[in-house]
Each structure stands twice: as C-alpha cells, then as structure tokens.
Tab-separated table of C-alpha atoms and ligand atoms in Angstrom:
chain	number	residue	atom	x	y	z
A	33	MET	CA	54.894	-19.986	0.058
A	34	ILE	CA	53.589	-16.429	0.415
A	35	GLN	CA	50.046	-16.337	1.841
A	36	ALA	CA	49.107	-12.764	0.850
A	37	SER	CA	50.673	-9.457	-0.217
A	38	ILE	CA	50.394	-6.237	1.758
A	39	ALA	CA	49.186	-3.657	-0.782
A	40	GLY	CA	48.867	-0.778	1.688
A	41	ILE	CA	49.317	0.217	5.307
A	42	GLY	CA	47.873	3.108	7.315
A	43	SER	CA	47.379	4.321	10.859
A	44	TYR	CA	45.658	7.015	12.864
A	45	VAL	CA	46.112	8.387	16.361
A	46	PRO	CA	43.777	11.026	17.835
A	47	SER	CA	45.132	14.556	18.200
A	48	ARG	CA	44.688	14.820	22.003
A	49	VAL	CA	48.128	14.303	23.597
A	50	VAL	CA	48.132	13.200	27.255
A	51	THR	CA	51.544	13.575	28.888
A	52	ASN	CA	52.849	11.976	32.068
A	53	ALA	CA	52.515	15.430	33.676
A	54	ASP	CA	48.790	15.384	32.785
A	55	LEU	CA	48.385	12.022	34.568
A	56	MET	CA	50.270	13.344	37.600
A	57	LYS	CA	47.286	15.669	38.127
A	58	ILE	CA	44.946	12.635	38.384
A	59	VAL	CA	46.922	9.888	40.184
A	60	ASP	CA	49.902	9.660	42.523
A	61	THR	CA	52.638	9.068	39.946
A	62	SER	CA	55.669	10.791	38.433
A	63	ASP	CA	57.156	11.349	35.003
A	64	GLU	CA	60.317	9.648	36.245
A	65	TRP	CA	58.490	6.484	37.438
A	66	ILE	CA	56.497	6.114	34.229
A	67	ILE	CA	59.508	6.606	31.947
A	68	LYS	CA	61.792	4.343	33.997
A	69	ARG	CA	59.243	1.493	34.377
A	70	THR	CA	57.551	1.717	30.956
A	71	GLY	CA	59.380	4.038	28.548
A	72	ILE	CA	56.127	5.929	27.941
A	73	LYS	CA	56.294	9.740	27.729
A	74	GLU	CA	52.862	10.461	26.301
A	75	ARG	CA	49.840	8.783	24.740
A	76	ARG	CA	46.831	9.864	22.664
A	77	TYR	CA	43.193	9.842	23.798
A	78	ALA	CA	40.192	9.912	21.479
A	79	ALA	CA	37.930	12.971	21.522
A	80	ASP	CA	34.649	12.533	23.419
A	81	ASP	CA	32.728	12.017	20.177
A	82	GLN	CA	35.219	9.507	18.696
A	83	ALA	CA	34.561	5.760	18.978
A	84	CYS	CA	36.655	2.861	17.684
A	85	SER	CA	35.148	2.907	14.172
A	86	ASP	CA	35.982	6.629	13.823
A	87	LEU	CA	39.670	5.988	14.508
A	88	ALA	CA	39.569	2.905	12.279
A	89	TYR	CA	38.022	4.917	9.428
A	90	PHE	CA	41.059	7.236	9.139
A	91	ALA	CA	43.565	4.362	9.325
A	92	ALA	CA	41.611	2.328	6.758
A	93	THR	CA	41.356	5.273	4.357
A	94	SER	CA	45.101	5.829	4.555
A	95	ALA	CA	45.875	2.138	3.878
A	96	LEU	CA	43.399	1.998	0.962
A	97	GLU	CA	44.987	5.135	-0.531
A	98	MET	CA	48.434	3.510	-0.440
A	99	ALA	CA	46.936	0.375	-2.021
A	100	GLU	CA	45.237	2.568	-4.671
A	101	MET	CA	42.036	0.701	-3.919
A	102	GLU	CA	38.416	1.819	-3.552
A	103	PRO	CA	36.556	0.595	-0.429
A	104	SER	CA	33.973	-1.012	-2.741
A	105	GLU	CA	36.679	-3.432	-3.953
A	106	LEU	CA	37.083	-5.016	-0.487
A	107	ASP	CA	35.783	-8.570	0.010
A	108	CYS	CA	36.345	-8.635	3.766
A	109	ILE	CA	36.991	-6.322	6.744
A	110	ILE	CA	38.444	-7.708	9.998
A	111	ILE	CA	39.057	-5.596	13.115
A	112	GLY	CA	40.902	-6.821	16.194
A	113	THR	CA	39.417	-4.853	19.091
A	114	VAL	CA	38.271	-5.138	22.708
A	115	THR	CA	36.867	-1.591	22.787
A	116	GLY	CA	34.467	-1.653	19.857
A	117	ASP	CA	31.710	0.939	19.398
A	118	HIS	CA	29.103	-1.441	20.939
A	119	PRO	CA	29.013	-4.969	22.434
A	120	PHE	CA	27.310	-5.773	19.111
A	121	PRO	CA	27.069	-5.378	16.162
A	122	SER	CA	30.700	-5.625	15.188
A	123	THR	CA	32.742	-2.459	14.777
A	124	ALA	CA	33.844	-3.882	11.408
A	125	CYS	CA	30.200	-3.693	10.188
A	126	ILE	CA	29.956	-0.077	11.377
A	127	LEU	CA	33.229	0.704	9.583
A	128	GLN	CA	31.979	-1.057	6.447
A	129	GLU	CA	29.056	1.376	6.293
A	130	LYS	CA	31.292	4.412	6.979
A	131	LEU	CA	33.682	3.371	4.194
A	132	GLY	CA	30.919	2.434	1.746
A	133	ALA	CA	32.448	-1.025	1.338
A	134	LYS	CA	29.208	-2.613	0.142
A	135	GLY	CA	29.561	-6.305	-0.621
A	136	ALA	CA	32.325	-7.041	1.912
A	137	MET	CA	31.934	-9.466	4.828
A	138	ALA	CA	32.852	-7.605	8.042
A	139	PHE	CA	33.600	-8.989	11.507
A	140	ASP	CA	35.600	-8.324	14.694
A	141	VAL	CA	38.052	-10.659	16.407
A	142	SER	CA	38.813	-10.662	20.143
A	143	ALA	CA	42.328	-11.526	21.270
A	144	GLY	CA	43.274	-8.438	23.293
A	145	CYS	CA	46.558	-6.974	22.119
A	146	THR	CA	47.017	-9.982	19.783
A	147	GLY	CA	43.858	-8.959	17.865
A	148	PHE	CA	45.667	-7.539	14.832
A	149	MET	CA	47.898	-10.629	14.545
A	150	LEU	CA	44.831	-12.880	14.707
A	151	GLY	CA	43.130	-10.815	11.986
A	152	LEU	CA	46.301	-10.936	9.886
A	153	SER	CA	46.368	-14.721	10.147
A	154	ILE	CA	42.670	-15.139	9.299
A	155	GLY	CA	42.817	-12.616	6.439
A	156	SER	CA	45.962	-13.975	4.825
A	157	ASN	CA	44.735	-17.569	5.090
A	158	MET	CA	41.399	-16.585	3.529
A	159	ILE	CA	43.351	-15.130	0.607
A	160	LYS	CA	45.567	-18.232	0.420
A	161	THR	CA	42.511	-20.498	0.130
A	162	GLY	CA	41.019	-18.232	-2.551
A	163	GLN	CA	37.900	-17.394	-0.512
A	164	PHE	CA	38.618	-13.646	-0.650
A	165	LYS	CA	40.906	-11.501	-2.815
A	166	LYS	CA	41.064	-8.142	-1.008
A	167	VAL	CA	40.952	-8.046	2.783
A	168	LEU	CA	41.275	-5.048	5.138
A	169	VAL	CA	42.848	-6.150	8.443
A	170	MET	CA	42.865	-3.734	11.354
A	171	GLY	CA	43.620	-3.236	15.023
A	172	GLY	CA	41.702	-0.408	16.680
A	173	GLU	CA	41.229	0.558	20.316
A	174	VAL	CA	39.828	3.326	22.512
A	175	LEU	CA	41.352	2.000	25.730
A	176	SER	CA	40.958	5.373	27.461
A	177	ARG	CA	37.243	4.483	27.793
A	178	VAL	CA	37.982	1.372	29.904
A	179	THR	CA	40.947	2.782	31.830
A	180	ASP	CA	40.547	3.042	35.618
A	181	PHE	CA	41.938	6.459	36.515
A	182	GLU	CA	41.990	5.409	40.180
A	183	ASP	CA	44.500	2.598	39.402
A	184	ARG	CA	47.949	4.101	38.901
A	185	GLY	CA	49.358	0.660	38.004
A	186	THR	CA	47.379	0.547	34.748
A	187	CYS	CA	46.133	4.036	33.858
A	188	VAL	CA	49.565	5.285	32.783
A	189	LEU	CA	50.053	2.490	30.243
A	190	PHE	CA	47.363	2.756	27.595
A	191	GLY	CA	46.505	4.940	24.616
A	192	ASP	CA	44.061	5.063	21.701
A	193	GLY	CA	44.690	4.494	17.996
A	194	ALA	CA	44.093	2.349	14.928
A	195	GLY	CA	46.209	0.671	12.259
A	196	ALA	CA	45.336	-1.104	9.022
A	197	VAL	CA	46.786	-3.226	6.236
A	198	VAL	CA	45.184	-4.109	2.908
A	199	LEU	CA	45.896	-7.707	1.904
A	200	THR	CA	45.721	-8.931	-1.683
A	201	ALA	CA	46.626	-12.128	-3.529
A	202	PRO	CA	50.423	-12.456	-3.771
A	203	ASP	CA	52.172	-11.254	-6.926
A	204	ASP	CA	55.557	-12.571	-8.083
A	205	SER	CA	57.607	-9.896	-6.244
A	206	GLY	CA	58.375	-12.223	-3.307
A	207	SER	CA	56.867	-9.685	-0.873
A	208	GLY	CA	54.089	-10.529	1.558
A	209	ILE	CA	53.136	-12.642	4.538
A	210	LEU	CA	55.306	-15.747	4.691
A	211	SER	CA	53.690	-17.289	7.760
A	212	THR	CA	51.497	-16.628	10.782
A	213	HIS	CA	51.557	-18.458	14.126
A	214	LEU	CA	49.014	-18.265	16.954
A	215	GLU	CA	48.660	-19.715	20.459
A	216	SER	CA	46.622	-19.061	23.606
A	217	ASP	CA	46.295	-20.237	27.223
A	218	GLY	CA	42.912	-19.546	28.821
A	219	SER	CA	44.137	-20.495	32.290
A	220	TYR	CA	45.370	-16.881	32.443
A	221	ALA	CA	41.983	-15.380	31.493
A	222	ASP	CA	41.579	-13.620	34.867
A	223	MET	CA	45.009	-11.966	34.739
A	224	LEU	CA	43.997	-9.304	32.217
A	225	ASN	CA	40.312	-8.566	31.683
A	226	ILE	CA	37.279	-6.338	32.140
A	227	PRO	CA	35.524	-8.224	34.953
A	228	ALA	CA	31.920	-7.054	34.380
A	229	GLY	CA	29.601	-6.044	31.578
A	230	GLY	CA	29.313	-9.460	29.927
A	231	SER	CA	26.954	-12.357	30.644
A	232	ARG	CA	29.034	-13.452	33.674
A	233	LYS	CA	28.468	-10.182	35.534
A	234	PRO	CA	25.950	-7.958	33.755
A	235	PRO	CA	26.052	-4.260	34.632
A	236	THR	CA	24.505	-3.408	38.013
A	237	LEU	CA	24.889	-0.431	40.307
A	238	GLU	CA	27.162	-2.673	42.393
A	239	THR	CA	29.505	-3.529	39.486
A	240	ILE	CA	29.727	0.119	38.553
A	241	LYS	CA	30.385	1.193	42.149
A	242	ASN	CA	33.124	-1.440	42.441
A	243	ARG	CA	34.775	-0.234	39.197
A	244	LYS	CA	34.371	-3.640	37.535
A	245	HIS	CA	33.839	-2.181	34.066
A	246	TYR	CA	37.414	-1.019	33.834
A	247	LEU	CA	40.469	-2.916	32.644
A	248	TYR	CA	42.045	-5.091	35.350
A	249	MET	CA	45.603	-6.420	35.086
A	250	GLU	CA	48.025	-8.471	37.173
A	251	GLY	CA	51.030	-6.448	36.009
A	252	GLN	CA	53.979	-8.625	36.976
A	253	ILE	CA	52.585	-11.939	35.676
A	254	THR	CA	51.509	-10.196	32.473
A	255	PHE	CA	54.991	-8.670	32.150
A	256	LYS	CA	56.781	-12.033	32.466
A	257	MET	CA	54.373	-13.889	30.190
A	258	ALA	CA	54.586	-11.169	27.523
A	259	ILE	CA	58.362	-11.618	27.226
A	260	ARG	CA	58.238	-15.422	27.478
A	261	THR	CA	55.466	-15.996	24.932
A	262	MET	CA	56.532	-13.387	22.359
A	263	THR	CA	60.039	-14.877	22.437
A	264	LYS	CA	58.673	-18.412	22.061
A	265	ILE	CA	56.381	-17.632	19.142
A	266	GLY	CA	58.968	-15.355	17.535
A	267	ASN	CA	61.479	-18.205	17.569
A	268	LEU	CA	58.816	-20.604	16.235
A	269	ALA	CA	58.246	-18.293	13.265
A	270	LEU	CA	62.001	-18.150	12.572
A	271	GLU	CA	62.398	-21.944	12.825
A	272	GLN	CA	59.431	-22.733	10.599
A	273	ASN	CA	60.808	-20.434	7.891
A	274	GLY	CA	64.360	-21.797	8.175
A	275	LEU	CA	65.576	-18.389	9.379
A	276	THR	CA	67.699	-17.081	12.237
A	277	ILE	CA	67.379	-13.701	13.939
A	278	GLU	CA	70.380	-12.511	11.859
A	279	ASP	CA	68.184	-12.804	8.729
A	280	ILE	CA	65.628	-10.356	10.164
A	281	ASP	CA	65.954	-6.661	9.288
A	282	TYR	CA	63.432	-5.464	11.901
A	283	VAL	CA	61.458	-6.941	14.774
A	284	VAL	CA	58.069	-5.216	15.196
A	285	PRO	CA	56.763	-6.233	18.634
A	286	HIS	CA	53.533	-5.377	20.382
A	287	GLN	CA	54.214	-2.095	22.197
A	288	ALA	CA	53.271	-2.746	25.842
A	289	ASN	CA	56.266	-1.532	27.831
A	290	TRP	CA	59.808	-0.576	26.759
A	291	ARG	CA	61.227	-3.014	29.341
A	292	ILE	CA	59.196	-5.841	27.743
A	293	ILE	CA	60.539	-4.836	24.329
A	294	GLU	CA	64.127	-4.782	25.665
A	295	GLY	CA	63.637	-8.177	27.358
A	296	LEU	CA	62.216	-9.653	24.169
A	297	ALA	CA	65.074	-8.292	22.030
A	298	LYS	CA	67.628	-9.765	24.446
A	299	LYS	CA	65.977	-13.196	24.487
A	300	LEU	CA	65.598	-13.248	20.691
A	301	GLY	CA	69.218	-12.126	20.308
A	302	ALA	CA	68.161	-9.071	18.277
A	303	PRO	CA	70.197	-5.854	18.547
A	304	ILE	CA	67.939	-3.147	19.974
A	305	ASP	CA	68.414	-0.940	16.885
A	306	LYS	CA	66.682	-3.688	14.881
A	307	VAL	CA	63.547	-3.302	17.006
A	308	ILE	CA	60.848	-0.815	16.018
A	309	SER	CA	59.201	1.010	18.904
A	310	GLU	CA	56.812	3.934	19.234
A	311	ILE	CA	55.971	3.187	22.890
A	312	HIS	CA	57.308	6.569	24.097
A	313	LYS	CA	54.786	8.462	21.920
A	314	TYR	CA	51.648	6.321	22.047
A	315	GLY	CA	51.846	3.951	25.053
A	316	ASN	CA	50.109	0.608	24.662
A	317	THR	CA	47.436	0.875	21.950
A	318	SER	CA	46.695	-2.861	22.211
A	319	GLY	CA	45.802	-4.443	18.840
A	320	ALA	CA	46.655	-1.204	17.036
A	321	SER	CA	50.254	-1.022	18.233
A	322	ILE	CA	51.953	-3.207	15.602
A	323	PRO	CA	50.316	-1.663	12.508
A	324	ILE	CA	50.838	1.873	13.911
A	325	ALA	CA	54.554	1.232	14.560
A	326	LEU	CA	55.033	-0.493	11.197
A	327	ASP	CA	53.150	2.218	9.286
A	328	GLU	CA	55.361	4.936	10.768
A	329	ALA	CA	58.507	2.910	10.020
A	330	VAL	CA	57.416	2.392	6.404
A	331	ARG	CA	56.386	5.999	5.818
A	332	SER	CA	59.588	7.367	7.390
A	333	GLY	CA	61.658	5.156	5.040
A	334	LYS	CA	63.129	3.052	7.867
A	335	VAL	CA	61.509	-0.160	6.587
A	336	LYS	CA	62.305	-0.582	2.913
A	337	LYS	CA	61.028	-2.820	0.122
A	338	GLY	CA	62.479	-6.295	0.520
A	339	ASP	CA	63.153	-6.004	4.279
A	340	LEU	CA	62.396	-9.142	6.287
A	341	LEU	CA	60.246	-8.459	9.369
A	342	LEU	CA	59.340	-10.478	12.446
A	343	LEU	CA	56.053	-9.321	14.019
A	344	THR	CA	55.234	-10.654	17.475
A	345	ALA	CA	52.311	-9.877	19.803
A	346	PHE	CA	50.879	-10.803	23.202
A	347	GLY	CA	47.557	-10.009	24.839
A	348	ALA	CA	44.579	-10.874	27.032
A	349	GLY	CA	43.495	-14.494	27.096
A	350	TYR	CA	46.449	-14.887	27.282
A	351	THR	CA	46.969	-14.987	23.515
A	352	TRP	CA	50.126	-14.576	21.454
A	353	GLY	CA	51.084	-14.648	17.805
A	354	SER	CA	53.817	-13.926	15.271
A	355	SER	CA	54.331	-13.455	11.575
A	356	ILE	CA	57.232	-13.294	9.141
A	357	VAL	CA	56.686	-10.622	6.502
A	358	ARG	CA	58.812	-9.736	3.476
A	359	TRP	CA	58.040	-6.022	2.974
B	616	COA	N1	53.454	5.595	39.526
B	616	COA	C1	54.187	5.452	40.644
B	616	COA	N2	54.279	4.300	41.319
B	616	COA	C2	53.588	3.249	40.823
B	616	COA	C3	52.806	3.332	39.673
B	616	COA	C4	52.745	4.575	39.019
B	616	COA	N3	52.038	4.763	37.894
B	616	COA	N4	52.237	2.131	39.428
B	616	COA	C5	52.657	1.313	40.399
B	616	COA	N5	53.473	1.991	41.254
B	616	COA	C6	54.138	1.506	42.450
B	616	COA	C7	53.448	0.322	43.061
B	616	COA	O1	52.411	0.722	43.908
B	616	COA	C8	54.588	-0.326	43.825
B	616	COA	O2	54.770	0.374	45.016
B	616	COA	P1	55.148	-0.410	46.376
B	616	COA	O3	56.476	-1.051	46.082
B	616	COA	O4	55.207	0.687	47.374
B	616	COA	O5	54.058	-1.386	46.593
B	616	COA	C9	55.805	-0.041	42.946
B	616	COA	O6	55.430	1.047	42.090
B	616	COA	C10	56.214	-1.224	42.094
B	616	COA	O7	55.056	-1.722	41.462
B	616	COA	P2	55.117	-2.938	40.496
B	616	COA	O8	53.747	-3.307	40.087
B	616	COA	O9	56.006	-3.987	41.124
B	616	COA	O10	55.898	-2.294	39.264
B	616	COA	P3	56.456	-2.996	37.997
B	616	COA	O11	57.894	-2.746	37.865
B	616	COA	O12	55.956	-4.429	37.899
B	616	COA	O13	55.739	-2.183	36.840
B	616	COA	C11	53.945	-2.332	35.265
B	616	COA	C12	54.330	-2.177	36.730
B	616	COA	C13	52.435	-2.301	35.157
B	616	COA	C14	54.538	-1.180	34.484
B	616	COA	C15	54.511	-3.667	34.739
B	616	COA	O14	54.150	-4.727	35.609
B	616	COA	C16	54.039	-4.001	33.353
B	616	COA	O15	54.427	-3.355	32.406
B	616	COA	N6	53.240	-5.068	33.207
B	616	COA	C17	52.779	-5.543	31.926
B	616	COA	C18	51.937	-4.522	31.245
B	616	COA	C19	51.455	-5.016	29.934
B	616	COA	O16	52.222	-5.386	29.129
B	616	COA	N7	50.136	-5.030	29.767
B	616	COA	C20	49.480	-5.335	28.570
B	616	COA	C21	49.852	-6.639	27.994
B	616	COA	S1	49.203	-6.747	26.409
C-alpha cells in the first residue's frame, strides 16, 4: 500500500564553492588524499548571512513549484537538521514564516544524517493516517558552522545544502512511498556528536577553548557502521516489499564518502551505475544529501517516472533508515 505521493522535489546549494585546494591552505591535507579516501572534490559553504532556514527556503520553493502548490496549502513542515538557525525555536517554524505557510504545523527532527529519512517516515505516515494532506519534508544543514578547521580528519568531509519533497495523499498512479524503515542504537551516541552547547555541557570559556562546540567523529567506527547499517536496513526494505536488488532501478544512499557508497553497493549486490552519487560535488551535506542527489537525478532525466528507488541513510545517534519509492 502506498503511504504518500511525492508531488514535487527541490534542492539548493549555496554558490560558494570550496575546493580541496582551498582546504589545503587551512589544514595539512592534499587533493589526492581527499579524493582517494572520500571521493570529494569540492563542497559548498553558506554565505556568512545564510542560516539553515535560508537554504531551506530555496529548496522548499523549488519543490512547491514542481508540485504546483502554494505554501498556504501546506498542513505540515518537517525539517531534519542538526544545524538549525537556533537551538530553539525550530527551523521549520522560521521557514514557515518565510514561506507564508500560515496554518501549517512546523517542527524539526534530529537524527543526524538520517534526519530527512525520519521526516519522510513521519510525514508519509501522517498522510497515511489522514491527519495531514500536504506535507513538506526537508533535510537542511549548514555544517560549515560546526566544522573544526583544526581537525583534518573531519573538516574535508562536510558541505552545506538543503533538499525538499512535497508529500500528498496517494493517487491511483502507483507512484509514491511504498515503505519506510527506521532504527537506532544510542550506545554509539559519543561516536559522532557536538560535545558541548547542550544541557550536558553548557557553553563556557573552557568548552570554547577546547573546541567542544565543533563536530566530533570517530571516523573508522562511523565508516564501518555506515556500510553495515545501510546495507541491513536496505535489505530489510527489499524483503518487506517482496523485492530483490534486481528490481531496483536506482539506489540513492546518504552521501558520506564514496568508499562507503561503493561498500554499500557491493554488499547490496547493486551495480555501481545503479547508485546515484553527488559526493564529488557537494561532500557530505548530512540530512540534505539524499533529497539533493535525488532532485538532481530527477531534473537531469536520469530518474524517470515509474522507476523503483531504494533510499538508505545513516547518521549520528547512530540512526539509520530506508525507504522504497516508486517515482
Ligand atoms: N588529509 C591527509 N591526511 C589525513 C586527513 C586529511 N584530510 N585526515 C586524516 N589523515 C591521515 C590521518 O592522520 C592518518 O595518518 P597516520 O596514519 O599518520 O596516523 C591517515 O590519514 C589515515 O587516517 P584514517 O582516519 O585511518 O583514514 P580513513 O581511511 O579511516 O579515512 C575518513 C578517514 C574520515 C575519511 C573515514 O574514516 C570516513 O569516511 N569515516 C566516516 C565518515 C562519515 O561517514 N561520517 C558521517 C556519517 S553520517
């Protein structure tokens, strides 16, 4: 049974391109190392006056245009983000005001790079139950603001951007979200986090001096778990829909590292040309990476009406999720 239709998709990346050569001026790294270990050639950084809701606004507008829908028609706005405009209120509420989506319920969800998948699951299930009819689901991040430019192991990986889908009640075309699957394991919470700035360690001069407000990651554990969990939940989605990987036209994975994407494709048994990746251009844009990659694939004509897609994501928590979508 189809949970919800996707009426429109959109994305936005800021215009400031940061190449590997640019990062070589800041940390001890090389273009060769970054490309070989991650596949990333460049990423985008938000302008100084751009916050998460500003990036989200452009992506949302583009998705609404494709859906031929006015913002005022939305019942609900969900943003997956860990770099919202403020600790509170939600970035979704700020976006609601920017869009003029009066009457919608707006909230953020926190699942690191799985944030968009979590929003997709909540939004499509809300439509399935009949609670809402038109839901904007987004992933948006300004990771450059929490990147430690003294840590060469992480600062080369991340970029900024936003992606959006507009969900509506399913029609009889057979297109839409067939299923969503979510899991987490909080025993890995310390492996990928921002150590300070919350109620555990409020900001002090000491936390700032010790660089505790920047993203921290245990790279190798995160790498292994990303492949393991995205494979597991990808296979779960296939099984629960009575599908095999041969039935899938494209896999759209979270874009964290090209080697993770290759490892995932191998374990799923998917030929690499069936995997959509924009990692070389944008790096890891966290919750925004799947809708950005899918939007570009749709707009370039690569993904066509009727194609069967497997989306799979992994992020801080650790959290992971998947979805089968008939485009
Ligand atoms: N440039 C040059 N050298 C670097 C470097 C950089 N940017 N970053 C790390 N190195 C060095 C290390 O210091 C280490 O040197 P040493 O052997 O002299 O100690 C060497 O490269 C190998 O480091 P290592 O951490 O073992 O590399 P890796 O192959 O594990 O790759 C990551 C590091 C971060 C690219 C990889 O672990 C990764 O992608 N992890 C997961 C990232 C991710 O998905 N995060 C988000 C999940 S949503």
